[in-house]
Each structure stands twice: as structure tokens, then as C-alpha cells.
Short mmCIF file of C-alpha atoms and ligand atoms in Angstrom, two decimals:
data_model
loop_
_atom_site.label_atom_id
_atom_site.label_comp_id
_atom_site.label_asym_id
_atom_site.label_seq_id
_atom_site.Cartn_x
_atom_site.Cartn_y
_atom_site.Cartn_z
CA MET A 20 -16.80 -24.39 15.26
CA LYS A 21 -16.02 -22.26 12.23
CA THR A 22 -18.88 -20.55 10.43
CA TYR A 23 -18.70 -19.51 6.81
CA ASN A 24 -21.18 -16.82 5.88
CA ILE A 25 -22.21 -17.40 2.29
CA ALA A 26 -24.50 -15.19 0.24
CA SER A 27 -26.50 -17.27 -2.19
CA ILE A 28 -28.03 -15.59 -5.20
CA PRO A 29 -29.94 -18.09 -7.35
CA GLY A 30 -30.95 -15.42 -9.90
CA ASP A 31 -33.12 -16.77 -12.72
CA GLY A 32 -33.95 -19.83 -14.77
CA ILE A 33 -32.13 -22.98 -13.69
CA GLY A 34 -30.07 -20.81 -11.32
CA LYS A 35 -33.11 -21.05 -9.03
CA GLU A 36 -32.86 -24.84 -9.19
CA VAL A 37 -29.15 -25.53 -8.93
CA ILE A 38 -28.26 -23.10 -6.12
CA PRO A 39 -30.59 -24.69 -3.53
CA GLU A 40 -29.13 -28.09 -4.54
CA CYS A 41 -25.66 -26.74 -3.91
CA GLU A 42 -26.66 -25.55 -0.44
CA ILE A 43 -27.90 -29.08 0.31
CA VAL A 44 -24.61 -30.60 -0.84
CA LEU A 45 -22.54 -28.14 1.20
CA GLN A 46 -24.64 -28.86 4.30
CA ALA A 47 -24.05 -32.58 3.77
CA LEU A 48 -20.33 -31.85 3.54
CA ALA A 49 -20.39 -29.88 6.80
CA ALA A 50 -22.20 -32.64 8.74
CA ASN A 51 -19.89 -34.05 11.43
CA GLN A 52 -17.27 -31.43 10.62
CA PRO A 53 -16.21 -28.54 12.86
CA ILE A 54 -17.67 -26.07 10.38
CA THR A 55 -21.06 -24.67 9.46
CA PHE A 56 -22.29 -22.87 6.40
CA ALA A 57 -24.67 -20.00 7.12
CA PHE A 58 -26.44 -19.19 3.86
CA GLU A 59 -28.26 -15.95 3.34
CA ARG A 60 -30.49 -16.06 0.26
CA PHE A 61 -30.96 -12.98 -1.91
CA ASP A 62 -33.94 -13.23 -4.24
CA TRP A 63 -32.67 -10.82 -6.87
CA GLY A 64 -33.20 -11.21 -10.61
CA GLY A 65 -36.11 -11.12 -13.04
CA ASP A 66 -38.96 -11.27 -10.50
CA TYR A 67 -37.32 -8.57 -8.40
CA TYR A 68 -36.99 -6.50 -11.58
CA ARG A 69 -40.68 -6.84 -12.37
CA GLN A 70 -41.50 -5.54 -8.88
CA HIS A 71 -38.85 -2.87 -8.43
CA GLY A 72 -37.64 -1.95 -11.91
CA LYS A 73 -34.11 -3.12 -11.13
CA MET A 74 -32.38 -6.47 -10.81
CA MET A 75 -31.02 -5.82 -7.31
CA PRO A 76 -31.25 -2.90 -4.85
CA ASP A 77 -28.95 0.08 -5.45
CA ASP A 78 -27.19 -0.61 -2.15
CA GLY A 79 -27.25 -4.38 -2.73
CA LEU A 80 -23.48 -4.73 -2.45
CA GLU A 81 -23.62 -3.72 1.22
CA PRO A 82 -25.15 -6.94 2.66
CA LEU A 83 -22.68 -8.95 0.51
CA ARG A 84 -19.58 -7.04 1.51
CA ASN A 85 -18.81 -8.95 4.70
CA LYS A 86 -19.70 -12.41 3.44
CA ASP A 87 -16.95 -14.99 3.10
CA ALA A 88 -18.07 -15.82 -0.44
CA ILE A 89 -20.98 -15.56 -2.86
CA LEU A 90 -22.67 -18.45 -4.66
CA PHE A 91 -24.39 -17.31 -7.84
CA GLY A 92 -26.80 -19.10 -10.20
CA SER A 93 -27.60 -17.22 -13.38
CA ALA A 94 -28.78 -13.82 -14.56
CA GLY A 95 -31.14 -14.02 -17.53
CA ASP A 96 -34.92 -13.90 -17.92
CA PRO A 97 -36.88 -14.77 -21.07
CA ASN A 98 -38.88 -11.51 -20.82
CA ILE A 99 -36.10 -9.03 -19.96
CA PRO A 100 -33.32 -8.02 -22.38
CA ASP A 101 -30.05 -9.84 -21.63
CA HIS A 102 -27.95 -6.69 -21.30
CA ILE A 103 -30.26 -5.47 -18.51
CA THR A 104 -30.17 -8.72 -16.55
CA LEU A 105 -26.43 -9.21 -16.95
CA TRP A 106 -25.35 -5.65 -16.17
CA GLY A 107 -28.00 -5.17 -13.48
CA LEU A 108 -26.88 -8.10 -11.38
CA ARG A 109 -23.89 -10.25 -12.21
CA LEU A 110 -21.61 -7.59 -13.66
CA LYS A 111 -22.64 -5.14 -10.95
CA ILE A 112 -21.25 -7.56 -8.37
CA CYS A 113 -18.14 -8.50 -10.40
CA GLN A 114 -17.23 -4.86 -11.00
CA GLY A 115 -18.41 -3.60 -7.60
CA PHE A 116 -16.12 -6.05 -5.83
CA ASP A 117 -13.33 -5.77 -8.42
CA GLN A 118 -13.34 -9.54 -8.97
CA TYR A 119 -10.85 -9.12 -11.75
CA ALA A 120 -9.77 -12.72 -12.24
CA ASN A 121 -12.32 -15.12 -13.64
CA VAL A 122 -10.94 -18.65 -13.32
CA ARG A 123 -12.38 -21.51 -15.37
CA PRO A 124 -10.98 -25.02 -14.91
CA THR A 125 -11.82 -27.54 -17.63
CA ARG A 126 -11.25 -31.26 -17.44
CA ILE A 127 -12.93 -34.35 -18.79
CA LEU A 128 -14.47 -35.87 -15.67
CA PRO A 129 -14.66 -39.66 -15.26
CA GLY A 130 -17.51 -41.22 -17.25
CA ILE A 131 -18.00 -38.18 -19.44
CA GLU A 132 -17.46 -38.30 -23.17
CA THR A 133 -15.69 -35.59 -25.08
CA PRO A 134 -16.81 -34.89 -28.65
CA LEU A 135 -13.09 -35.02 -29.57
CA ARG A 136 -12.57 -38.44 -31.13
CA HIS A 137 -8.84 -38.72 -30.53
CA CYS A 138 -8.58 -37.08 -27.13
CA GLN A 139 -7.82 -39.12 -24.02
CA PRO A 140 -9.22 -37.68 -20.78
CA ASN A 141 -5.72 -36.85 -19.51
CA GLN A 142 -5.01 -34.82 -22.66
CA LEU A 143 -7.47 -32.08 -21.78
CA ASP A 144 -6.71 -30.34 -18.49
CA TRP A 145 -6.92 -26.58 -18.77
CA VAL A 146 -7.51 -23.54 -16.63
CA ILE A 147 -8.69 -20.49 -18.51
CA VAL A 148 -8.04 -17.15 -16.80
CA ARG A 149 -10.39 -14.46 -18.03
CA GLU A 150 -9.76 -10.76 -17.46
CA ASN A 151 -12.95 -9.81 -15.68
CA SER A 152 -12.88 -6.09 -15.06
CA GLU A 153 -12.23 -4.19 -18.30
CA GLY A 154 -11.47 -4.87 -21.95
CA GLU A 155 -14.39 -5.40 -24.30
CA TYR A 156 -16.88 -5.48 -21.40
CA ALA A 157 -15.74 -2.24 -19.78
CA GLY A 158 -19.23 -0.92 -20.45
CA LEU A 159 -18.12 2.25 -22.18
CA GLY A 160 -19.85 3.43 -25.31
CA GLY A 161 -23.17 4.74 -26.37
CA ARG A 162 -25.86 5.20 -28.98
CA ALA A 163 -27.16 8.31 -30.64
CA HIS A 164 -29.88 9.11 -33.18
CA GLN A 165 -31.68 5.89 -32.32
CA GLY A 166 -33.94 4.61 -35.05
CA HIS A 167 -32.73 7.15 -37.62
CA PRO A 168 -30.64 6.25 -40.65
CA ILE A 169 -27.73 8.20 -39.12
CA GLU A 170 -27.83 6.10 -35.93
CA VAL A 171 -24.41 5.36 -34.41
CA ALA A 172 -23.46 2.87 -31.70
CA SER A 173 -20.17 2.03 -30.06
CA ASP A 174 -18.77 -0.32 -27.43
CA MET A 175 -15.32 0.74 -26.46
CA SER A 176 -12.74 -1.78 -25.33
CA ILE A 177 -10.53 -0.35 -22.61
CA MET A 178 -7.27 -1.86 -21.42
CA THR A 179 -5.18 -0.34 -18.70
CA ARG A 180 -1.60 -1.21 -17.77
CA VAL A 181 -2.73 -1.88 -14.19
CA GLY A 182 -5.54 -4.14 -15.41
CA VAL A 183 -3.38 -6.11 -17.84
CA GLU A 184 -0.42 -6.45 -15.47
CA ARG A 185 -2.52 -7.81 -12.62
CA ILE A 186 -4.32 -10.42 -14.72
CA GLN A 187 -1.12 -11.56 -16.45
CA ARG A 188 0.67 -11.83 -13.13
CA PHE A 189 -2.24 -13.80 -11.68
CA ALA A 190 -2.16 -16.16 -14.68
CA PHE A 191 1.60 -16.71 -14.54
CA LYS A 192 1.33 -17.45 -10.82
CA LEU A 193 -1.48 -19.93 -11.42
CA ALA A 194 0.51 -21.59 -14.22
CA GLN A 195 3.47 -21.83 -11.84
CA SER A 196 1.31 -23.68 -9.30
CA ARG A 197 0.31 -26.37 -11.79
CA PRO A 198 2.49 -29.36 -12.72
CA ARG A 199 3.00 -28.34 -16.36
CA LYS A 200 4.05 -24.75 -15.51
CA HIS A 201 2.97 -23.56 -18.94
CA LEU A 202 0.96 -20.49 -19.90
CA THR A 203 -0.58 -19.66 -23.26
CA VAL A 204 -1.32 -15.97 -23.76
CA ILE A 205 -4.25 -15.44 -26.14
CA THR A 206 -4.04 -12.34 -28.28
CA LYS A 207 -5.31 -10.63 -31.42
CA SER A 208 -2.47 -8.16 -31.84
CA ASN A 209 -2.34 -8.69 -35.59
CA ALA A 210 -5.70 -6.98 -36.09
CA GLN A 211 -6.04 -4.87 -32.93
CA ARG A 212 -2.86 -2.90 -33.02
CA HIS A 213 -3.06 -0.78 -29.86
CA ALA A 214 -4.41 -2.45 -26.73
CA MET A 215 -3.55 -5.99 -27.80
CA VAL A 216 0.01 -4.98 -28.61
CA MET A 217 0.30 -3.56 -25.09
CA TRP A 218 -1.19 -6.83 -23.80
CA ASP A 219 1.56 -8.79 -25.59
CA GLU A 220 4.32 -6.49 -24.34
CA ILE A 221 3.13 -6.76 -20.77
CA ALA A 222 2.97 -10.56 -21.02
CA ARG A 223 6.59 -10.60 -22.19
CA ASP A 224 7.62 -8.38 -19.24
CA ILE A 225 5.69 -10.31 -16.59
CA ALA A 226 7.11 -13.57 -17.96
CA ARG A 227 10.55 -12.45 -16.75
CA GLU A 228 9.24 -12.60 -13.17
CA PHE A 229 8.47 -16.30 -13.69
CA PRO A 230 11.61 -17.93 -15.15
CA ASP A 231 10.32 -21.41 -14.28
CA VAL A 232 7.13 -20.96 -16.33
CA THR A 233 7.27 -21.62 -20.07
CA TRP A 234 4.84 -19.63 -22.19
CA ASP A 235 3.64 -19.11 -25.71
CA LYS A 236 1.35 -16.77 -27.57
CA GLU A 237 -1.61 -17.74 -29.76
CA LEU A 238 -4.03 -15.66 -31.81
CA VAL A 239 -7.56 -16.20 -30.56
CA ASP A 240 -8.87 -17.60 -33.84
CA ALA A 241 -5.99 -20.06 -34.11
CA ALA A 242 -6.53 -20.96 -30.46
CA THR A 243 -9.97 -22.44 -31.24
CA ALA A 244 -8.41 -24.84 -33.74
CA ARG A 245 -5.58 -25.68 -31.34
CA MET A 246 -8.10 -26.51 -28.58
CA VAL A 247 -9.74 -29.03 -30.91
CA ASN A 248 -6.66 -30.43 -32.67
CA ARG A 249 -3.96 -30.32 -29.99
CA PRO A 250 -5.70 -30.06 -26.61
CA GLU A 251 -2.68 -31.56 -24.85
CA SER A 252 -0.52 -28.62 -25.92
CA LEU A 253 -2.47 -26.27 -23.64
CA ASP A 254 -2.50 -25.97 -19.86
CA THR A 255 -3.08 -22.54 -18.31
CA ILE A 256 -4.55 -19.93 -20.66
CA VAL A 257 -4.98 -16.19 -20.17
CA ALA A 258 -7.24 -14.09 -22.37
CA THR A 259 -9.22 -10.88 -22.47
CA ASN A 260 -12.78 -10.63 -21.22
CA LEU A 261 -14.43 -11.34 -24.59
CA HIS A 262 -11.88 -13.82 -25.92
CA ALA A 263 -12.01 -15.92 -22.76
CA ASP A 264 -15.80 -15.74 -22.67
CA VAL A 265 -15.97 -17.40 -26.08
CA LEU A 266 -13.08 -19.83 -25.58
CA SER A 267 -14.46 -21.08 -22.28
CA ASP A 268 -17.83 -22.10 -23.75
CA LEU A 269 -15.88 -24.04 -26.38
CA ALA A 270 -13.75 -25.54 -23.61
CA ALA A 271 -16.86 -26.57 -21.68
CA ALA A 272 -18.38 -28.23 -24.75
CA LEU A 273 -15.13 -30.09 -25.49
CA ALA A 274 -15.10 -31.36 -21.91
CA GLY A 275 -18.59 -32.82 -22.37
CA SER A 276 -21.20 -30.20 -21.45
CA LEU A 277 -21.79 -26.62 -20.47
CA GLY A 278 -23.71 -28.01 -17.50
CA ILE A 279 -20.52 -29.23 -15.83
CA ALA A 280 -18.27 -26.21 -16.13
CA PRO A 281 -17.47 -24.13 -13.03
CA THR A 282 -16.01 -20.71 -12.49
CA GLY A 283 -14.85 -18.33 -9.81
CA ASN A 284 -14.85 -14.54 -10.02
CA ILE A 285 -11.92 -13.87 -7.77
CA ASP A 286 -10.59 -10.84 -5.98
CA PRO A 287 -7.05 -12.18 -5.48
CA GLU A 288 -6.29 -9.44 -2.93
CA ARG A 289 -9.29 -10.56 -0.84
CA ARG A 290 -10.53 -7.02 -0.28
CA TYR A 291 -14.04 -8.24 -1.16
CA PRO A 292 -15.88 -11.56 -1.28
CA SER A 293 -15.28 -13.65 -4.39
CA MET A 294 -18.19 -15.13 -6.33
CA PHE A 295 -18.55 -18.71 -7.56
CA GLU A 296 -21.01 -19.83 -10.24
CA PRO A 297 -21.56 -22.36 -12.99
CA ILE A 298 -20.62 -20.89 -16.36
CA HIS A 299 -23.97 -21.76 -17.93
CA GLY A 300 -26.89 -19.34 -18.02
CA SER A 301 -30.60 -19.59 -17.26
CA ALA A 302 -31.25 -22.38 -19.82
CA PHE A 303 -34.77 -21.23 -20.73
CA ASP A 304 -35.44 -24.45 -22.65
CA ILE A 305 -35.21 -26.66 -19.56
CA MET A 306 -35.94 -24.34 -16.63
CA GLY A 307 -38.47 -25.34 -13.99
CA LYS A 308 -38.39 -29.00 -15.03
CA GLY A 309 -35.78 -30.43 -12.68
CA LEU A 310 -33.60 -31.42 -15.65
CA ALA A 311 -30.63 -29.14 -15.03
CA ASN A 312 -27.23 -30.64 -14.46
CA PRO A 313 -26.11 -29.33 -11.05
CA ILE A 314 -22.49 -30.51 -11.43
CA GLY A 315 -21.23 -27.13 -12.72
CA THR A 316 -22.54 -25.54 -9.54
CA PHE A 317 -21.12 -28.26 -7.29
CA TRP A 318 -17.70 -27.94 -8.96
CA SER A 319 -17.93 -24.16 -8.41
CA ALA A 320 -18.46 -24.94 -4.72
CA VAL A 321 -15.20 -26.95 -4.83
CA MET A 322 -13.47 -23.81 -6.07
CA MET A 323 -15.15 -21.82 -3.30
CA LEU A 324 -13.93 -24.26 -0.63
CA ASN A 325 -10.38 -24.02 -1.93
CA HIS A 326 -10.64 -20.25 -1.89
CA LEU A 327 -11.90 -20.38 1.72
CA GLY A 328 -8.85 -22.43 2.71
CA GLU A 329 -10.67 -25.75 3.06
CA PRO A 330 -8.76 -27.97 0.60
CA THR A 331 -9.66 -31.20 2.41
CA LEU A 332 -13.38 -30.53 2.11
CA ALA A 333 -12.86 -29.35 -1.47
CA ASN A 334 -11.15 -32.63 -2.39
CA ARG A 335 -13.87 -34.64 -0.70
CA LEU A 336 -16.56 -32.88 -2.71
CA MET A 337 -14.58 -33.23 -5.95
CA GLN A 338 -14.16 -36.96 -5.33
CA ALA A 339 -17.90 -37.28 -4.72
CA ILE A 340 -18.62 -35.41 -7.96
CA GLU A 341 -16.25 -37.65 -9.92
CA ALA A 342 -17.72 -40.81 -8.42
CA VAL A 343 -21.15 -39.65 -9.58
CA THR A 344 -20.14 -38.60 -13.11
CA ALA A 345 -18.42 -41.97 -13.50
CA ASN A 346 -21.86 -43.62 -13.36
CA PRO A 347 -23.79 -43.08 -16.64
CA GLN A 348 -27.04 -43.88 -14.78
CA LEU A 349 -26.54 -40.55 -13.06
CA HIS A 350 -26.04 -38.49 -16.21
CA THR A 351 -28.56 -35.73 -16.87
CA ARG A 352 -29.99 -35.13 -20.35
CA ASP A 353 -27.23 -32.73 -21.44
CA LEU A 354 -24.85 -35.68 -21.02
CA GLY A 355 -27.11 -38.02 -22.94
CA GLY A 356 -28.63 -39.63 -19.84
CA ASN A 357 -32.04 -39.70 -18.16
CA ALA A 358 -31.19 -38.69 -14.61
CA MET A 359 -32.97 -35.77 -12.97
CA MET A 360 -31.14 -33.02 -11.11
CA LYS A 361 -32.36 -34.46 -7.77
CA ASP A 362 -30.87 -37.86 -8.57
CA VAL A 363 -27.48 -36.24 -9.02
CA THR A 364 -27.74 -34.24 -5.79
CA ASN A 365 -28.82 -37.29 -3.81
CA ALA A 366 -25.98 -39.37 -5.24
CA VAL A 367 -23.38 -36.70 -4.44
CA CYS A 368 -24.72 -36.41 -0.87
CA GLU A 369 -24.57 -40.19 -0.51
CA GLU A 370 -20.96 -40.26 -1.71
CA ILE A 371 -20.08 -37.51 0.75
CA SER A 372 -21.59 -39.37 3.69
CA GLN A 373 -19.69 -42.59 2.97
P1 NAD B 6 -27.40 -21.21 -21.41
O1 NAD B 6 -26.15 -21.60 -20.74
O2 NAD B 6 -28.49 -20.74 -20.53
O3 NAD B 6 -27.94 -22.44 -22.28
C1 NAD B 6 -27.28 -22.95 -23.42
C2 NAD B 6 -27.71 -24.41 -23.68
O4 NAD B 6 -27.07 -25.26 -22.73
C3 NAD B 6 -29.20 -24.65 -23.51
O5 NAD B 6 -29.64 -25.58 -24.45
C4 NAD B 6 -29.32 -25.21 -22.11
O6 NAD B 6 -30.42 -26.06 -21.92
C5 NAD B 6 -28.02 -25.98 -21.96
N1 NAD B 6 -27.58 -25.98 -20.56
C6 NAD B 6 -26.95 -24.95 -19.92
N2 NAD B 6 -26.72 -25.28 -18.64
C7 NAD B 6 -27.22 -26.52 -18.47
C8 NAD B 6 -27.28 -27.38 -17.34
N3 NAD B 6 -26.79 -27.04 -16.13
N4 NAD B 6 -27.88 -28.59 -17.49
C9 NAD B 6 -28.36 -28.94 -18.70
N5 NAD B 6 -28.33 -28.18 -19.79
C10 NAD B 6 -27.76 -26.96 -19.68
O7 NAD B 6 -27.02 -20.07 -22.45
P2 NAD B 6 -27.98 -19.12 -23.34
O8 NAD B 6 -29.14 -19.92 -23.84
O9 NAD B 6 -27.09 -18.45 -24.28
O10 NAD B 6 -28.50 -18.00 -22.32
C11 NAD B 6 -29.77 -18.04 -21.67
C12 NAD B 6 -29.85 -16.85 -20.71
O11 NAD B 6 -28.85 -16.97 -19.70
C13 NAD B 6 -29.61 -15.50 -21.37
O12 NAD B 6 -30.46 -14.57 -20.75
C14 NAD B 6 -28.18 -15.18 -21.05
O13 NAD B 6 -27.90 -13.80 -21.02
C15 NAD B 6 -28.06 -15.77 -19.66
N6 NAD B 6 -26.68 -16.15 -19.29
C16 NAD B 6 -26.27 -15.81 -18.05
C17 NAD B 6 -25.01 -16.19 -17.60
C18 NAD B 6 -24.59 -15.83 -16.20
O14 NAD B 6 -25.35 -15.23 -15.46
N7 NAD B 6 -23.41 -16.19 -15.77
C19 NAD B 6 -24.17 -16.94 -18.44
C20 NAD B 6 -24.62 -17.28 -19.72
C21 NAD B 6 -25.89 -16.88 -20.13
MN1 MN B 7 -20.24 -16.62 -21.45
#
């Protein structure tokens, strides 16, 4: 019997709803299998902040360190500023465990409609690789003379050769593992003439290590139009922290809903646990009502299972997810349906047990 020790951190908003559902689905998947999932729940987030003045304990990384993986919901509370919730919890874990590759698959699942009128489901199949440790979200900068007319504020974007090389290499390798073997490198080196030029140069150098991968370069603004007009021309995409953040919400919307999109914050060297989460946030407008679409979290669990070396279980869960999305009766409100979150969970569990 193999036991996977999983830290589950629901966080806030609908994170508190979808993470318990994901535990249920994973337990259903483990039934009659020679594996168990041992979940340890960490109730960090907005309520913890109101009690302790911080989103998680200062030494909070310690109990996570030896876990096989982390399942994360969302950081974001209607009554706490977003930069405090995000930096105090999610980014603390991403940076603390140097999860430098954020991987975001996007596909149009069966039964789901894309807002793109001329796009067939097989014409949109992307993986966005987001640099997750530096760049625009390095956290460097400051404010002075607050509230005075002479106030100044800065956020400094930092790119290091080590940081850019490792994410480009990861992206080329991922592109190589996919049938198309094509990578698009997103840039903005026309306007940002230092770091982004280095980014381009490093991409060109790393490309030489992967002669079987074709690649091209696209400016980030042009990339938005290309995603809409020529989705089939893209496959694997690598971009900086900020660029990929924006592009992946667009990608999620083009694939039908933010509620479906999964992600993994990966430490490719496996020095630390990796963290899997839906890309959506706390969804204040629907939280506490049982309306959240849990598919983004379930798909994130598929990524987690693959990362853990359980591809058979991962495929089984993905097939169950696709069988459920194929049925419009089981679509939640974000997909134009009337189903509740529980209906989706129950249907996925039923598919698994068949
Ligand atoms: P959001 O993702 O929370 O919501 C955007 C819209 O999408 C809302 O209308 C919401 O109802 C809908 N939506 C999102 N997920 C859904 C789901 N699973 N099912 C159905 N509908 C869904 O983004 P936001 O409104 O910009 O942010 C709200 C809070 O979440 C903020 O505090 C923000 O900082 C935080 N946030 C956290 C993360 C994270 O922790 N990874 C990511 C994004 C936003
Ligand atoms: Mn985002």
C-alpha cells in the first residue's frame, strides 16, 4: 500500500468549497487501489489572518516540506487587501519552495463551448509555461512619501540568467514531449530593451539544445490577437510571470471558463513539494453558495497525479472529468448550466467507480 501525504490548503472564498470536493474525488479514485491519500488540512487564509495578523504561520513551510504535494484553493478575502493575501500565503509557498515553473494546460473539454466562433475543439490545445519565481513579481520595490504630492512608488522587474535559462529549458523540454514539438516564446523586447532582450537571447541559445523542437517568438500584445484568431498555430507557450498571468486568464476564457482551468506550481528538481491549484481566485460573487465549478480543481489533481508518477490514475480521473463535462445537465452556472458543485462532484465520483 502506497501512501501519498498531501497538504490541502483551501484558503478563502470558493477555495474552501472546491478543495474538500477534490479530496472526496481523490478518495473515490483510491478506493480499491493499492494507494491511499493522507490529507492534512491547513486552515490558513483570511480567518487565520483576522486571528493572528498573518495569513499563515512564519514557520508554516515546515509542516509542508515533507509532503508529496500540496493542493491549494485560493488566496483572497473581500475584507483584506489582495496584495496581503496573495503575498502572505500563495506566493510565500511558491517562492519558499522555489516552484519556478507554473504550468497551465488549456483545452476545450468535451461538451464545453468556446466563445471563438470558428474554432474546433481540436484547434485549441495549449500549455502555457509561466516563469514563477522572479520577473515582474519578484517583489522588489517600495514606496516613499506616502500621501504627499512627491510620493514615489516602484515595482522592479528582475530577471536573472539562471532564472530565465531554467524556465526556457523547462519549456523546450515540455514542448519536446508533446506531439507538435513547437514552442512560442512570448516577449516584449521591442519596448523593454534590457531584461526582455536577454530573455530572447537565452531562448535562442536554449533552442540549440532542442533541434527537434520548432519555435517562434511573439510580442505579448500580438499574442493575444493570435490566441483569438489563429489558436491552432500555438502549442506550448513560455512567458514571463506577468505576461503569462494575463495570457492564461484569456486562455481559460477561450476554453470556456475560468472555473475549468488547472495549474501546477512545479519544482522540476523535486527538492520541495509542488503545489496544484485551480487558476481562479476566491470568486466573492458566488462564494458560500455551492455554485462553484470544481472542475478546475479536479483537473489540477490530474496534474498532481501525473507529477506523483501515477499516470494511470491521472488518466482515469481525466476521463471521468471529460465524461461529466460532455453532459450539459452537469454544467455549473459559469458554463451556462444549472448544476451545483455537488452535482459535479457526485457525477465525477460515479464515473470513477464505473
Ligand atoms: P476570480 O477568479 O475569483 O473570479 C473571476 C470571475 O470568475 C468571477 O465572476 C467568479 O464568479 C468567476 N469564477 C471564478 N472561478 C469560478 C468557478 N470555479 N466557478 C464558477 N465561477 C468562477 O478572480 P477575481 O474576482 O479577480 O479575484 C477575487 C479574489 O481572488 C481576489 O482577492 C484575488 O486576489 C484572488 N485571486 C487569487 C488567486 C489565487 O490564489 N491563485 C487567483 C486569482 C485571484
Ligand atoms: Mn492570475
